Amino acid sequence: MLKSLIKVRLYSLWKSFLQIGGNKKYVKILMAALMLYAFGAMFFTSGMMYYQLCGALVSSGLLWLYFALAGLSAFCICLLGSVMAADSQLFEAKDNELLLSMPIRAKDVLISRMCVLLTLNYFFILLIALPAGVVYAMQFTVSVAGAAIFIVAFAVLPFLVLPISCFFGWLIALASSKARLRNMFILLFYLLLLGFYFIGYTRINTYIAKIIANGVPLAAAIKKALPPFYLIGNAIADKNPLSLLFYILCAAIPCVLVVALISKNYYKIMMTSKRTAEVKYVEKDVRALSAFSALTKKEIVFFLSRPMYIMNAGIGLIMMMVLVIAAAIKGESILSTMGVPEGLPLGFGTAVCVGVCFCATMVMISAPSVSLEGKCIWIPKSIPVKAEIILRSKIASHIAISLPFVIVSGIICTIAFGGSIAEIATYFLLPLSSIVFGAVFGVVINMKFPKFDWINETVAIKQSASVLITMAGSFGFVITPLILLLYLGIKLSDMTNILLLLFCAVLFIVSYALYALLKKNADEKFTAL
Amino acid sequence: MLRIEHLTKKYGEKVAVDDLSLHIKAGQIYGFIGHNGAGKTTTIKAVCGISSFDGGEIYIDGVSIKNDPIGCKKKIAYIPDNPDLYDFLSGIKYLNFIADVYEISKSDREERIRKYADMFELTKDLANPVSSYSHGMKQKLALISALIHSPRLMVLDEPFVGLDPIASHSLKQLMRDMCKNGCAIFFSTHVLEVAEKLCDRIAIIRNGKLVVTGTTEEVKGNTSLEEVFLELEDKDA
């Protein structure tokens, strides 16, 4: 029974990856290539980080610290990546009640679901920890015993993560008894995640330098405070089987205890009523809206009700604010943090505005909006409203959600950096034109590559062909020409802002042309979805 | 009110609906019966302008749904077999959304929401999110939203599934009252006893083809609708 359950779980995980490309073969190939590129880039980035650390730590006689840090990084990424999965797989799975009504042991249901978490964690380990081994092997001789211990140590790591991700998953499930609290909890969790990511990403070089400079005290601190990671490092560096054994025990004992504890209480956890508190209905005065306004409002309410949608499709808006505020506070020193070469004949405000525009291309609110109708697609199809208006409402909601961020970023740039009329116009118009283009382009692409057979909205928001193509398209149509224009602007000296404003005009025209294309035979295309 | 002429719909090579013709007059309750996969939902979706069709014509009140889909949809109310509604809205917000889309005035919508929510005993739950509703409550909400614009033609796909006995009784009564006021109702069902008692006319579809049509009395004759249906199934098997 357990074997069948595990097979079904892993098959569904595999299917969710396969779903990315939809049913068209060429899209599948394109998506596979894009994903391979993304994974390769992550592998390479991790490798570069380890490359800086490896030689320095080995020469300081702190090889064990190198592997301990690899273990610690992999542990953190696995934990952050699997907490939400722990909630959805263990405590919120839609088929839990069905499975628990069958003559299947709760422990088997639980273990089969934990296998999905372990598989996800192995995937993260391949991207984060494996590069550490590869980098070391490229620089030093590796013995068979050392390689074997490395493989065993990292094969055991997901079991160390599992109890903690289960605990946090359970906390989220507990918070889900109140729907509003759940959304806030998830949003907060993602914001924290994003904050950690930003801090880590922007200061990675500083951290590496600090690790190298303070290797000895850091090693002592890790040895004292985080013994499992000292044991990982020691087991691999010194090929110490005893350390490996203790480390395996550190991972296995909490894991077994957590499995036993949850499986014993699994029925109770599942059967606890998750009904939200009832709201008493009081008849209120309502304002009648036009069909377009009602549809736009519906899109905005939907966006705001889904933390996953906000964090994935609206991440560009959050980044936009972070960038502008950081630039206003920190001034030009932020350019070196971002890796922008010094000495550009470009106003600082304009440089920040280009960064804001880059963030705007990451706003993907409209790109999955048609797919997200899912099983409710019968509603827009059956109402007496032209498809053109339905699609326009999706574009409008993308713009309406983004507009306050564009305006605030423009105001901050104006106050903080000032500049000529052309520069101030650029602060507002460049991000706005990018937002408008992304809104229209997203719906056009989603009409071409809709996906309604998702079980979880995350598939449409994060893994659909429409979102990936829109992202790549926005990058190609906005960022690439922008870089070329900046280069040209630099050559022409004072012309940069004029060229950027001309580029805005081109983006608005292209957006209108795309909208005209979308309107053409919209009813027939929408009915055919 | 609804005239289906030689309707044909294909999914690839498979003919889901084959040359189907029906005529439903104002004031009639028309039952649409068939086995699973017979083509009932496909026909209903074509009638409501939700899916396109390959051949034939569908007229709503004399107007082709191909030529004026928006005009036709204004007269139709459709309830699908599985009421998937916007679960991120509360019941009342969903009803107001539908009322906005159908351009229903403030006073009309208030009056109708009050009337039908009371009828289906959903008033006290209207402020709760649709995601917290049971299947039956969603079905009731879908029914209220379908009635909010006073449709001339109601097209219902398995409308009694999930409804409690009181709501089911209220719906039957409502269907009769609406027909008395000149509305037409076209609905599919597997509950043959309901069809037998409620319908003025019945159509039986098998493998996309209309096999029997007529008044309920003509179709069932001296036997029951269930016997007629099973006999037809045996014959074709």
mmCIF file of C-alpha atoms in Angstrom, chain A residues 275-281 283-291 294-295 298 301-302 305-306 373 375-376 378-386 523 527-528, chain B residues 48-52 70 73-74 78 80 82 84-89 92 94 96-98 100-102 104 106 109-110 114 123-129 132:
data_model
loop_
_atom_site.group_PDB
_atom_site.id
_atom_site.type_symbol
_atom_site.label_atom_id
_atom_site.label_comp_id
_atom_site.label_asym_id
_atom_site.label_seq_id
_atom_site.Cartn_x
_atom_site.Cartn_y
_atom_site.Cartn_z
ATOM 1 C CA ARG A 275 -14.664 26.107 9.102
ATOM 2 C CA THR A 276 -14.058 29.828 9.191
ATOM 3 C CA ALA A 277 -15.907 32.045 11.617
ATOM 4 C CA GLU A 278 -19.376 32.862 10.292
ATOM 5 C CA VAL A 279 -20.053 36.443 9.225
ATOM 6 C CA LYS A 280 -23.556 37.722 9.908
ATOM 7 C CA TYR A 281 -25.232 39.083 6.795
ATOM 8 C CA GLU A 283 -28.136 44.171 3.998
ATOM 9 C CA LYS A 284 -26.036 47.116 2.891
ATOM 10 C CA ASP A 285 -26.427 49.836 0.332
ATOM 11 C CA VAL A 286 -24.612 48.776 -2.838
ATOM 12 C CA ARG A 287 -23.471 50.812 -5.797
ATOM 13 C CA ALA A 288 -24.264 49.442 -9.239
ATOM 14 C CA LEU A 289 -21.170 49.220 -11.425
ATOM 15 C CA SER A 290 -20.709 48.877 -15.158
ATOM 16 C CA ALA A 291 -19.767 45.423 -16.460
ATOM 17 C CA ALA A 294 -17.329 44.948 -12.003
ATOM 18 C CA LEU A 295 -14.974 42.667 -13.939
ATOM 19 C CA LYS A 298 -13.290 41.137 -9.457
ATOM 20 C CA VAL A 301 -10.123 41.279 -5.416
ATOM 21 C CA PHE A 302 -8.903 37.921 -6.714
ATOM 22 C CA SER A 305 -6.998 37.304 -2.004
ATOM 23 C CA ARG A 306 -4.108 35.103 -3.142
ATOM 24 C CA GLU A 373 -10.469 31.477 -14.544
ATOM 25 C CA LYS A 375 -13.222 25.826 -13.822
ATOM 26 C CA CYS A 376 -15.051 29.160 -13.489
ATOM 27 C CA TRP A 378 -18.112 29.196 -17.762
ATOM 28 C CA ILE A 379 -18.949 32.453 -15.933
ATOM 29 C CA PRO A 380 -17.209 34.927 -18.289
ATOM 30 C CA LYS A 381 -18.252 32.768 -21.233
ATOM 31 C CA SER A 382 -21.945 32.788 -20.321
ATOM 32 C CA ILE A 383 -22.381 36.445 -19.317
ATOM 33 C CA PRO A 384 -23.676 38.924 -21.883
ATOM 34 C CA VAL A 385 -20.408 40.840 -22.101
ATOM 35 C CA LYS A 386 -18.112 41.056 -25.105
ATOM 36 C CA ASP A 523 -15.456 36.680 -29.063
ATOM 37 C CA THR A 527 -15.575 30.963 -26.911
ATOM 38 C CA ALA A 528 -13.019 28.536 -28.334
ATOM 39 C CA CYS B 48 -25.745 29.113 -23.953
ATOM 40 C CA GLY B 49 -22.986 30.314 -26.283
ATOM 41 C CA ILE B 50 -20.288 28.823 -24.069
ATOM 42 C CA SER B 51 -18.918 26.550 -26.761
ATOM 43 C CA SER B 52 -18.949 26.834 -30.515
ATOM 44 C CA ILE B 70 -24.637 39.053 -26.369
ATOM 45 C CA LYS B 73 -27.112 35.687 -23.446
ATOM 46 C CA LYS B 74 -29.093 38.560 -21.933
ATOM 47 C CA TYR B 78 -27.374 29.021 -17.346
ATOM 48 C CA PRO B 80 -23.731 24.237 -15.034
ATOM 49 C CA ASN B 82 -20.992 21.603 -11.196
ATOM 50 C CA ASP B 84 -17.830 26.318 -9.718
ATOM 51 C CA LEU B 85 -18.216 29.917 -8.586
ATOM 52 C CA TYR B 86 -15.744 32.653 -7.646
ATOM 53 C CA ASP B 87 -14.842 31.320 -4.212
ATOM 54 C CA PHE B 88 -12.800 34.394 -3.253
ATOM 55 C CA LEU B 89 -15.978 36.488 -3.144
ATOM 56 C CA ILE B 92 -23.530 38.704 -1.687
ATOM 57 C CA TYR B 94 -20.885 37.328 -6.155
ATOM 58 C CA ASN B 96 -23.767 41.895 -6.959
ATOM 59 C CA PHE B 97 -21.030 41.073 -9.465
ATOM 60 C CA ILE B 98 -23.529 39.137 -11.608
ATOM 61 C CA ASP B 100 -23.537 44.484 -12.384
ATOM 62 C CA VAL B 101 -22.654 42.375 -15.391
ATOM 63 C CA TYR B 102 -26.340 42.029 -16.354
ATOM 64 C CA ILE B 104 -29.575 45.216 -13.076
ATOM 65 C CA LYS B 106 -29.959 48.794 -7.586
ATOM 66 C CA ARG B 109 -31.284 43.539 -7.553
ATOM 67 C CA GLU B 110 -32.000 44.243 -3.897
ATOM 68 C CA ARG B 114 -33.947 39.286 -0.924
ATOM 69 C CA THR B 123 -29.868 34.837 3.372
ATOM 70 C CA LYS B 124 -27.943 34.278 6.597
ATOM 71 C CA ASP B 125 -24.962 32.852 4.668
ATOM 72 C CA LEU B 126 -24.661 35.608 2.077
ATOM 73 C CA ALA B 127 -21.853 37.427 3.890
ATOM 74 C CA ASN B 128 -19.694 34.300 4.092
ATOM 75 C CA PRO B 129 -17.112 33.490 1.416
ATOM 76 C CA SER B 132 -16.966 28.047 2.833
#
